[in-house]
């Protein structure tokens, strides 16, 4: 990093100048320009530099900031700018050496210290500009989470959402203006939320209780996915995800999305995975998007259209799953789009599709797996086994 960066990102707590480090104080003293939210600027009333209030929406402030490139500029941010803060939103527009950061304790650290919680075992999420459903994979009896919220009005809305998804018995610790003279910490239950006049900035620490929880392995309950019967059922889904083998940062193409269960579970495997679901039926495509939103996988991209034409222009995949519409044309197009070392998994139900997969496996290699499942069903006054259609699965690494 350069010894003389023009931009300094200063983390600021609710105690204003009292909590500034010597380095942060010097950066402010030397600054020609200080940019920050109105609330941050009000905490530092004696600034000598030119002050600019950061506009809303946040993105509108980036061009204003870049106009000052080369001048000594300070941007004020809450706590640690790189812990659910504005840091990466700023630095992605800058070159190495143009900036330095001087963080203060994050909201998450202050909340954990106030409650005596261990941060390493607590989920931390920034929900000030994200849907509450991002919390869904983290909710189970005994789990804890600390989340930042947009403002005080968002807190009862969060409580209502927790009640709707079955976690109304959770304890909520509402922490306001942490680290400053206005600090206040109150406790309530989500389902009987009764707090008012909640001041900003605010975060909520959640002691979760209720259910149903999402399991942490592939093959989640079919009932979690709204569907019209077009769904890869739980046992087959578990085997399919095992074959797809998601890794952090990888991108999946889910062709013939149905209910979106494969793509959604791929995304739930790790917070950095990405996925595109391709579905020809518009009603099902809408249902996939809603399922993804409900289960905290709203980063799923849904493309309505028929493969292989709908695959044009999609990001390069690390893995491809074909769950429906297997044909020679489809396999030719998908194989051509599959990069070296990427993985392909295809499930076939019909004899015609099974023959196609057998021929391709003979030519390209990989594994063929025949999946035969049976469930116990009433048979008169007793029980018997009712078999599902067998599924042939081809999995291969190119």
Coordinates of C-alpha atoms in Angstrom, one line a residue:
X1 CA 0.0 0.0 0.0
X2 CA 1.2 3.5 -0.8
X3 CA 2.6 5.6 2.1
X4 CA 0.3 8.5 1.1
X5 CA -3.1 7.2 0.2
X6 CA -5.5 10.0 -0.7
X7 CA -8.5 8.3 0.9
X8 CA -8.8 7.2 4.5
X9 CA -11.9 5.2 5.7
X10 CA -12.4 6.0 9.4
X11 CA -14.5 3.8 11.6
X12 CA -16.6 5.8 14.0
X13 CA -18.5 4.7 17.1
X14 CA -21.4 6.3 18.8
X15 CA -19.1 8.0 21.3
X16 CA -17.9 10.2 18.5
X17 CA -14.5 11.8 19.0
X18 CA -13.9 10.1 22.3
X19 CA -13.5 6.7 20.7
X20 CA -11.1 7.8 17.9
X21 CA -7.6 6.4 17.7
X22 CA -4.7 8.7 17.4
X23 CA -4.3 7.7 13.7
X24 CA -8.0 8.5 13.0
X25 CA -7.7 11.9 14.7
X26 CA -4.7 12.8 12.6
X27 CA -6.4 11.7 9.4
X28 CA -9.3 14.0 10.3
X29 CA -7.0 16.9 11.2
X30 CA -5.1 16.6 7.9
X31 CA -8.2 16.1 5.7
X32 CA -9.3 18.5 3.0
X33 CA -12.7 16.8 2.6
X34 CA -14.7 14.6 5.0
X35 CA -17.7 12.7 3.7
X36 CA -20.2 10.8 5.8
X37 CA -23.8 10.2 6.7
X38 CA -25.5 13.2 8.4
X39 CA -25.5 11.2 11.7
X40 CA -21.8 10.6 11.5
X41 CA -21.0 14.2 10.7
X42 CA -23.1 15.3 13.7
X43 CA -20.9 13.3 16.0
X44 CA -17.9 15.3 14.9
X45 CA -19.1 18.9 15.0
X46 CA -15.7 20.7 15.0
X47 CA -14.3 19.5 11.7
X48 CA -12.1 22.0 9.9
X49 CA -12.3 20.3 6.5
X50 CA -15.0 20.7 3.9
X51 CA -17.9 18.3 4.8
X52 CA -20.1 16.5 2.4
X53 CA -23.2 14.6 3.5
X54 CA -23.3 11.2 1.8
X55 CA -26.4 10.9 -0.3
X56 CA -29.1 8.3 -0.4
X57 CA -29.0 5.8 -2.1
X58 CA -25.5 5.0 -1.1
X59 CA -24.3 4.4 -4.7
X60 CA -25.0 8.0 -5.5
X61 CA -22.1 9.0 -3.3
X62 CA -19.4 7.1 -5.2
X63 CA -19.1 9.6 -8.1
X64 CA -19.0 12.4 -5.5
X65 CA -16.1 10.7 -3.7
X66 CA -14.1 10.0 -6.8
X67 CA -14.3 13.7 -7.8
X68 CA -12.0 14.3 -4.9
X69 CA -9.3 11.8 -6.0
X70 CA -5.9 13.2 -5.2
X71 CA -7.2 15.4 -2.3
X72 CA -6.8 14.3 1.3
X73 CA -10.3 12.8 1.9
X74 CA -11.9 10.9 4.8
X75 CA -15.0 8.8 4.6
X76 CA -16.7 8.1 7.9
X77 CA -18.2 4.6 8.4
X78 CA -19.8 2.8 11.3
X79 CA -17.4 0.7 13.4
X80 CA -15.4 -1.7 11.3
X81 CA -16.0 -0.7 7.6
X82 CA -15.2 -4.3 6.5
X83 CA -17.5 -6.1 8.8
X84 CA -21.0 -5.7 7.2
X85 CA -20.0 -2.2 6.5
X86 CA -19.3 0.1 3.5
X87 CA -15.6 -0.8 3.1
X88 CA -15.8 -3.1 0.1
X89 CA -18.4 -1.0 -1.6
X90 CA -15.8 1.8 -1.6
X91 CA -12.6 0.0 -2.3
X92 CA -13.9 -1.9 -5.4
X93 CA -13.8 1.5 -7.2
X94 CA -10.2 2.2 -6.1
X95 CA -6.7 1.0 -7.0
X96 CA -4.3 -0.6 -4.4
X97 CA -2.4 2.2 -2.7
X98 CA -5.2 4.8 -3.0
X99 CA -6.8 4.0 0.4
X100 CA -6.3 3.0 3.9
X101 CA -8.8 1.9 6.6
X102 CA -8.8 2.7 10.3
X103 CA -11.5 0.6 11.9
X104 CA -13.2 0.9 15.2
X105 CA -15.0 -1.9 17.1
X106 CA -17.9 -3.3 15.0
X107 CA -21.5 -3.4 16.0
X108 CA -21.1 -7.1 16.2
X109 CA -18.2 -6.9 18.6
X110 CA -20.0 -4.4 20.8
X111 CA -23.1 -6.5 20.9
X112 CA -21.2 -9.7 21.7
X113 CA -19.3 -7.8 24.5
X114 CA -22.5 -6.4 26.0
X115 CA -24.2 -9.9 26.0
X116 CA -21.2 -12.1 26.8
X117 CA -21.6 -14.0 23.5
X118 CA -18.8 -15.7 21.6
X119 CA -18.6 -14.2 18.2
X120 CA -17.0 -17.4 16.7
X121 CA -20.1 -19.4 17.4
X122 CA -22.6 -16.6 16.5
X123 CA -24.0 -15.9 13.0
X124 CA -23.5 -12.3 12.0
X125 CA -25.5 -10.8 9.2
X126 CA -26.1 -7.3 7.7
X127 CA -29.8 -7.1 7.1
X128 CA -30.0 -3.3 6.8
X129 CA -30.3 -3.7 3.1
X130 CA -31.1 -7.4 2.7
X131 CA -34.2 -9.6 3.2
X132 CA -34.9 -11.2 6.6
X133 CA -35.0 -14.6 4.9
X134 CA -31.2 -14.5 4.8
X135 CA -31.5 -15.6 8.4
X136 CA -33.5 -18.7 7.6
X137 CA -30.6 -21.2 7.2
X138 CA -29.2 -20.0 10.6
X139 CA -32.3 -20.6 12.7
X140 CA -32.5 -23.6 14.9
X141 CA -33.1 -24.3 18.6
X142 CA -30.2 -22.9 20.5
X143 CA -28.5 -21.0 17.7
X144 CA -27.6 -17.3 18.0
X145 CA -27.3 -14.5 15.5
X146 CA -26.6 -10.8 15.6
X147 CA -28.1 -8.7 12.8
X148 CA -27.9 -5.1 11.8
X149 CA -31.2 -3.5 10.7
X150 CA -32.1 -0.4 8.6
X151 CA -33.8 1.5 11.5
X152 CA -36.0 1.1 14.6
X153 CA -39.1 0.4 12.5
X154 CA -37.5 -2.7 11.1
X155 CA -37.2 -4.4 14.5
X156 CA -40.9 -5.2 15.0
X157 CA -41.1 -6.3 11.4
X158 CA -38.2 -8.7 12.0
X159 CA -40.1 -10.0 15.1
X160 CA -43.2 -10.6 13.0
X161 CA -41.2 -12.5 10.3
X162 CA -39.6 -14.7 12.9
X163 CA -43.1 -15.6 14.2
X164 CA -44.3 -16.4 10.7
X165 CA -41.5 -18.9 10.0
X166 CA -42.0 -20.7 13.3
X167 CA -39.5 -19.0 15.6
X168 CA -41.8 -16.7 17.5
X169 CA -40.5 -18.1 20.8
X170 CA -37.0 -16.7 20.2
X171 CA -35.6 -14.1 22.6
X172 CA -34.7 -10.8 21.0
X173 CA -32.1 -8.5 22.5
X174 CA -32.6 -5.1 21.0
X175 CA -29.4 -3.0 21.2
X176 CA -29.5 0.7 20.4
X177 CA -26.7 3.2 19.8
X178 CA -24.1 0.8 21.2
X179 CA -21.0 2.4 22.7
X180 CA -22.4 5.9 23.0
X181 CA -24.3 7.9 25.6
X182 CA -27.7 6.8 24.1
X183 CA -26.9 3.1 24.5
X184 CA -29.9 1.0 25.5
X185 CA -30.4 -2.8 25.6
X186 CA -33.8 -4.3 26.0
X187 CA -35.1 -7.9 25.8
X188 CA -38.4 -9.3 24.5
X189 CA -39.8 -12.3 22.7
X190 CA -40.5 -12.2 19.0
X191 CA -44.2 -13.4 19.3
X192 CA -45.0 -10.9 22.1
X193 CA -42.9 -8.0 20.8
X194 CA -43.9 -4.9 22.8
X195 CA -41.0 -2.4 22.5
X196 CA -41.5 1.1 21.1
X197 CA -39.4 4.2 20.3
X198 CA -36.5 2.2 19.1
X199 CA -33.7 4.5 18.1
X200 CA -31.1 4.2 15.3
X201 CA -28.5 2.8 14.9
X202 CA -29.9 -0.6 16.1
X203 CA -29.0 -4.2 15.9
X204 CA -30.8 -7.3 17.2
X205 CA -29.2 -10.3 18.9
X206 CA -31.4 -13.4 18.5
X207 CA -31.5 -16.5 20.8
X208 CA -33.4 -18.7 18.4
X209 CA -36.1 -21.2 19.5
X210 CA -38.7 -22.9 17.3
X211 CA -38.8 -24.7 14.0
X212 CA -38.7 -26.2 11.5
X213 CA -35.0 -25.7 11.1
X214 CA -33.1 -26.3 7.8
X215 CA -30.8 -29.2 8.1
X216 CA -27.1 -28.5 7.2
X217 CA -26.8 -31.4 4.8
X218 CA -28.2 -32.0 1.3
X219 CA -31.7 -33.5 1.1
X220 CA -33.9 -31.1 3.0
X221 CA -37.6 -31.8 3.6
X222 CA -39.7 -31.7 0.4
X223 CA -42.3 -29.7 2.3
X224 CA -40.0 -26.7 2.4
X225 CA -40.3 -26.3 -1.4
X226 CA -43.6 -25.2 -2.9
X227 CA -44.1 -27.4 -5.9
X228 CA -46.6 -28.8 -8.4
X229 CA -45.1 -32.3 -8.2
X230 CA -42.1 -31.4 -10.4
X231 CA -39.4 -31.7 -7.7
X232 CA -36.3 -33.8 -7.2
X233 CA -37.4 -35.8 -4.1
X234 CA -35.4 -35.7 -0.9
X235 CA -33.4 -38.9 -1.2
X236 CA -32.5 -38.4 -4.9
X237 CA -31.7 -34.8 -4.2
X238 CA -29.2 -35.8 -1.5
X239 CA -27.5 -38.2 -3.9
X240 CA -27.5 -35.6 -6.7
X241 CA -26.0 -32.9 -4.5
X242 CA -23.3 -35.3 -3.4
X243 CA -22.5 -35.9 -7.0
X244 CA -22.5 -32.2 -7.9
X245 CA -20.1 -31.6 -4.9
X246 CA -20.5 -27.8 -4.4
X247 CA -17.4 -25.9 -3.4
X248 CA -17.1 -22.3 -2.2
X249 CA -17.4 -19.8 -4.9
X250 CA -18.6 -22.2 -7.6
X251 CA -21.5 -21.5 -10.0
X252 CA -24.2 -24.1 -10.9
X253 CA -26.5 -24.3 -13.9
X254 CA -29.7 -26.0 -12.9
X255 CA -31.4 -26.9 -16.2
X256 CA -35.1 -27.8 -15.8
X257 CA -35.4 -26.2 -12.4
X258 CA -38.9 -27.5 -11.5
X259 CA -39.2 -26.2 -7.9
X260 CA -35.6 -25.0 -7.7
X261 CA -34.7 -27.5 -4.9
X262 CA -31.3 -28.5 -6.4
X263 CA -30.2 -24.9 -7.1
X264 CA -31.4 -23.7 -3.7
X265 CA -29.6 -26.4 -1.8
X266 CA -26.5 -25.8 -3.8
X267 CA -26.7 -22.1 -2.6
X268 CA -27.3 -23.1 1.0
X269 CA -24.2 -25.3 0.9
X270 CA -21.9 -22.2 1.3
X271 CA -22.6 -18.4 1.3
X272 CA -20.3 -17.8 -1.7
X273 CA -21.8 -20.3 -4.1
X274 CA -23.8 -19.0 -7.1
X275 CA -26.5 -20.6 -9.2
X276 CA -28.6 -20.1 -12.3
X277 CA -31.9 -22.0 -12.7
X278 CA -33.3 -22.4 -16.2
X279 CA -37.0 -23.3 -16.4
X280 CA -39.2 -23.2 -19.5
X281 CA -42.5 -22.8 -17.6
X282 CA -43.1 -19.2 -16.3
X283 CA -45.3 -20.3 -13.4
X284 CA -42.6 -22.7 -12.2
X285 CA -40.0 -20.0 -12.7
X286 CA -41.9 -17.7 -10.4
X287 CA -42.3 -20.5 -7.9
X288 CA -38.5 -21.1 -8.0
X289 CA -37.8 -17.5 -7.2
X290 CA -40.3 -17.5 -4.3
X291 CA -38.9 -20.7 -2.9
X292 CA -35.4 -19.2 -3.0
X293 CA -36.5 -16.0 -1.3
X294 CA -38.3 -18.0 1.4
X295 CA -35.3 -20.1 2.2
X296 CA -32.6 -17.4 2.3
X297 CA -31.2 -18.2 -1.2
X298 CA -32.5 -15.0 -2.9
X299 CA -29.2 -14.7 -4.8
X300 CA -30.4 -17.4 -7.2
X301 CA -30.8 -16.2 -10.8
X302 CA -33.8 -17.6 -12.5
X303 CA -34.0 -17.6 -16.3
X304 CA -37.3 -18.4 -18.0
X305 CA -36.7 -20.1 -21.3
X306 CA -35.9 -23.4 -23.1
X307 CA -32.5 -24.9 -23.0
X308 CA -30.2 -25.0 -24.8
X309 CA -31.0 -21.5 -26.3
X310 CA -31.6 -20.1 -22.8
X311 CA -28.0 -21.0 -21.8
X312 CA -26.5 -18.3 -24.1
X313 CA -24.8 -15.6 -22.2
X314 CA -24.9 -17.3 -18.8
X315 CA -21.8 -17.1 -16.5
X316 CA -19.4 -19.9 -17.0
X317 CA -20.5 -22.9 -14.8
X318 CA -18.4 -25.0 -12.5
X319 CA -21.1 -27.7 -12.5
X320 CA -24.3 -28.4 -14.5
X321 CA -27.3 -30.4 -13.4
X322 CA -29.9 -31.6 -16.0
X323 CA -33.1 -32.5 -14.2
X324 CA -35.4 -32.6 -17.2
X325 CA -35.7 -32.4 -21.0
X326 CA -32.7 -34.6 -21.7
X327 CA -32.0 -35.0 -25.4
X328 CA -29.1 -35.4 -27.7
X329 CA -29.2 -31.7 -28.6
X330 CA -29.2 -30.8 -24.9
X331 CA -26.3 -33.0 -24.1
X332 CA -24.3 -31.7 -27.1
X333 CA -24.9 -28.1 -26.1
X334 CA -24.2 -28.6 -22.4
X335 CA -21.0 -30.6 -23.0
X336 CA -19.7 -27.9 -25.3
X337 CA -20.4 -25.2 -22.6
X338 CA -18.8 -27.3 -19.8
X339 CA -15.3 -26.1 -19.1
X340 CA -12.4 -28.5 -18.5
X341 CA -12.5 -30.0 -15.0
X342 CA -16.1 -28.9 -14.5
X343 CA -18.8 -31.5 -13.5
X344 CA -22.0 -32.6 -15.1
X345 CA -24.8 -34.6 -13.4
X346 CA -27.9 -35.7 -15.3
X347 CA -30.9 -37.6 -14.0
X348 CA -33.0 -39.7 -16.3
X349 CA -36.4 -41.3 -15.7
X350 CA -37.5 -42.5 -19.2
X351 CA -36.0 -45.4 -21.1
X352 CA -35.1 -43.1 -24.0
X353 CA -33.2 -40.7 -21.7
X354 CA -31.5 -43.7 -19.9
X355 CA -30.2 -44.9 -23.3
X356 CA -28.8 -41.5 -24.1
X357 CA -27.0 -41.3 -20.8
X358 CA -25.6 -44.9 -21.2
X359 CA -24.2 -44.0 -24.6
X360 CA -22.7 -40.7 -23.4
X361 CA -21.1 -42.5 -20.4
X362 CA -19.6 -45.1 -22.7
X363 CA -18.1 -42.3 -24.8
X364 CA -17.1 -39.7 -22.1
X365 CA -16.6 -41.8 -19.0
X366 CA -17.9 -41.0 -15.5
X367 CA -20.2 -43.0 -13.4
X368 CA -23.7 -44.4 -14.0
X369 CA -25.9 -44.9 -10.9
X370 CA -29.3 -46.6 -10.9
X371 CA -31.4 -45.3 -8.0
X372 CA -34.3 -47.5 -7.0
X373 CA -36.4 -46.4 -4.0
X374 CA -39.4 -47.9 -2.3
X375 CA -41.6 -46.6 0.6
X376 CA -43.9 -48.6 2.9
X377 CA -47.6 -48.1 2.0
X378 CA -50.8 -49.6 3.3
X379 CA -51.7 -52.9 1.7
X380 CA -55.1 -53.9 2.9
X381 CA -54.8 -54.3 6.7
X382 CA -51.0 -54.6 6.4
X383 CA -48.2 -52.8 4.7
X384 CA -46.1 -53.3 1.5
X385 CA -43.4 -51.7 -0.5
X386 CA -44.4 -49.2 -3.2
X387 CA -41.6 -48.6 -5.6
X388 CA -40.9 -45.2 -7.3
X389 CA -39.8 -45.0 -10.9
X390 CA -36.1 -45.9 -11.0
X391 CA -33.7 -43.0 -11.9
X392 CA -30.5 -43.4 -13.8
X393 CA -27.9 -40.8 -12.8
X394 CA -24.8 -40.0 -14.9
X395 CA -22.0 -38.0 -13.2
X396 CA -18.8 -37.0 -15.0
X397 CA -16.0 -34.6 -14.7
X398 CA -14.9 -33.2 -18.1

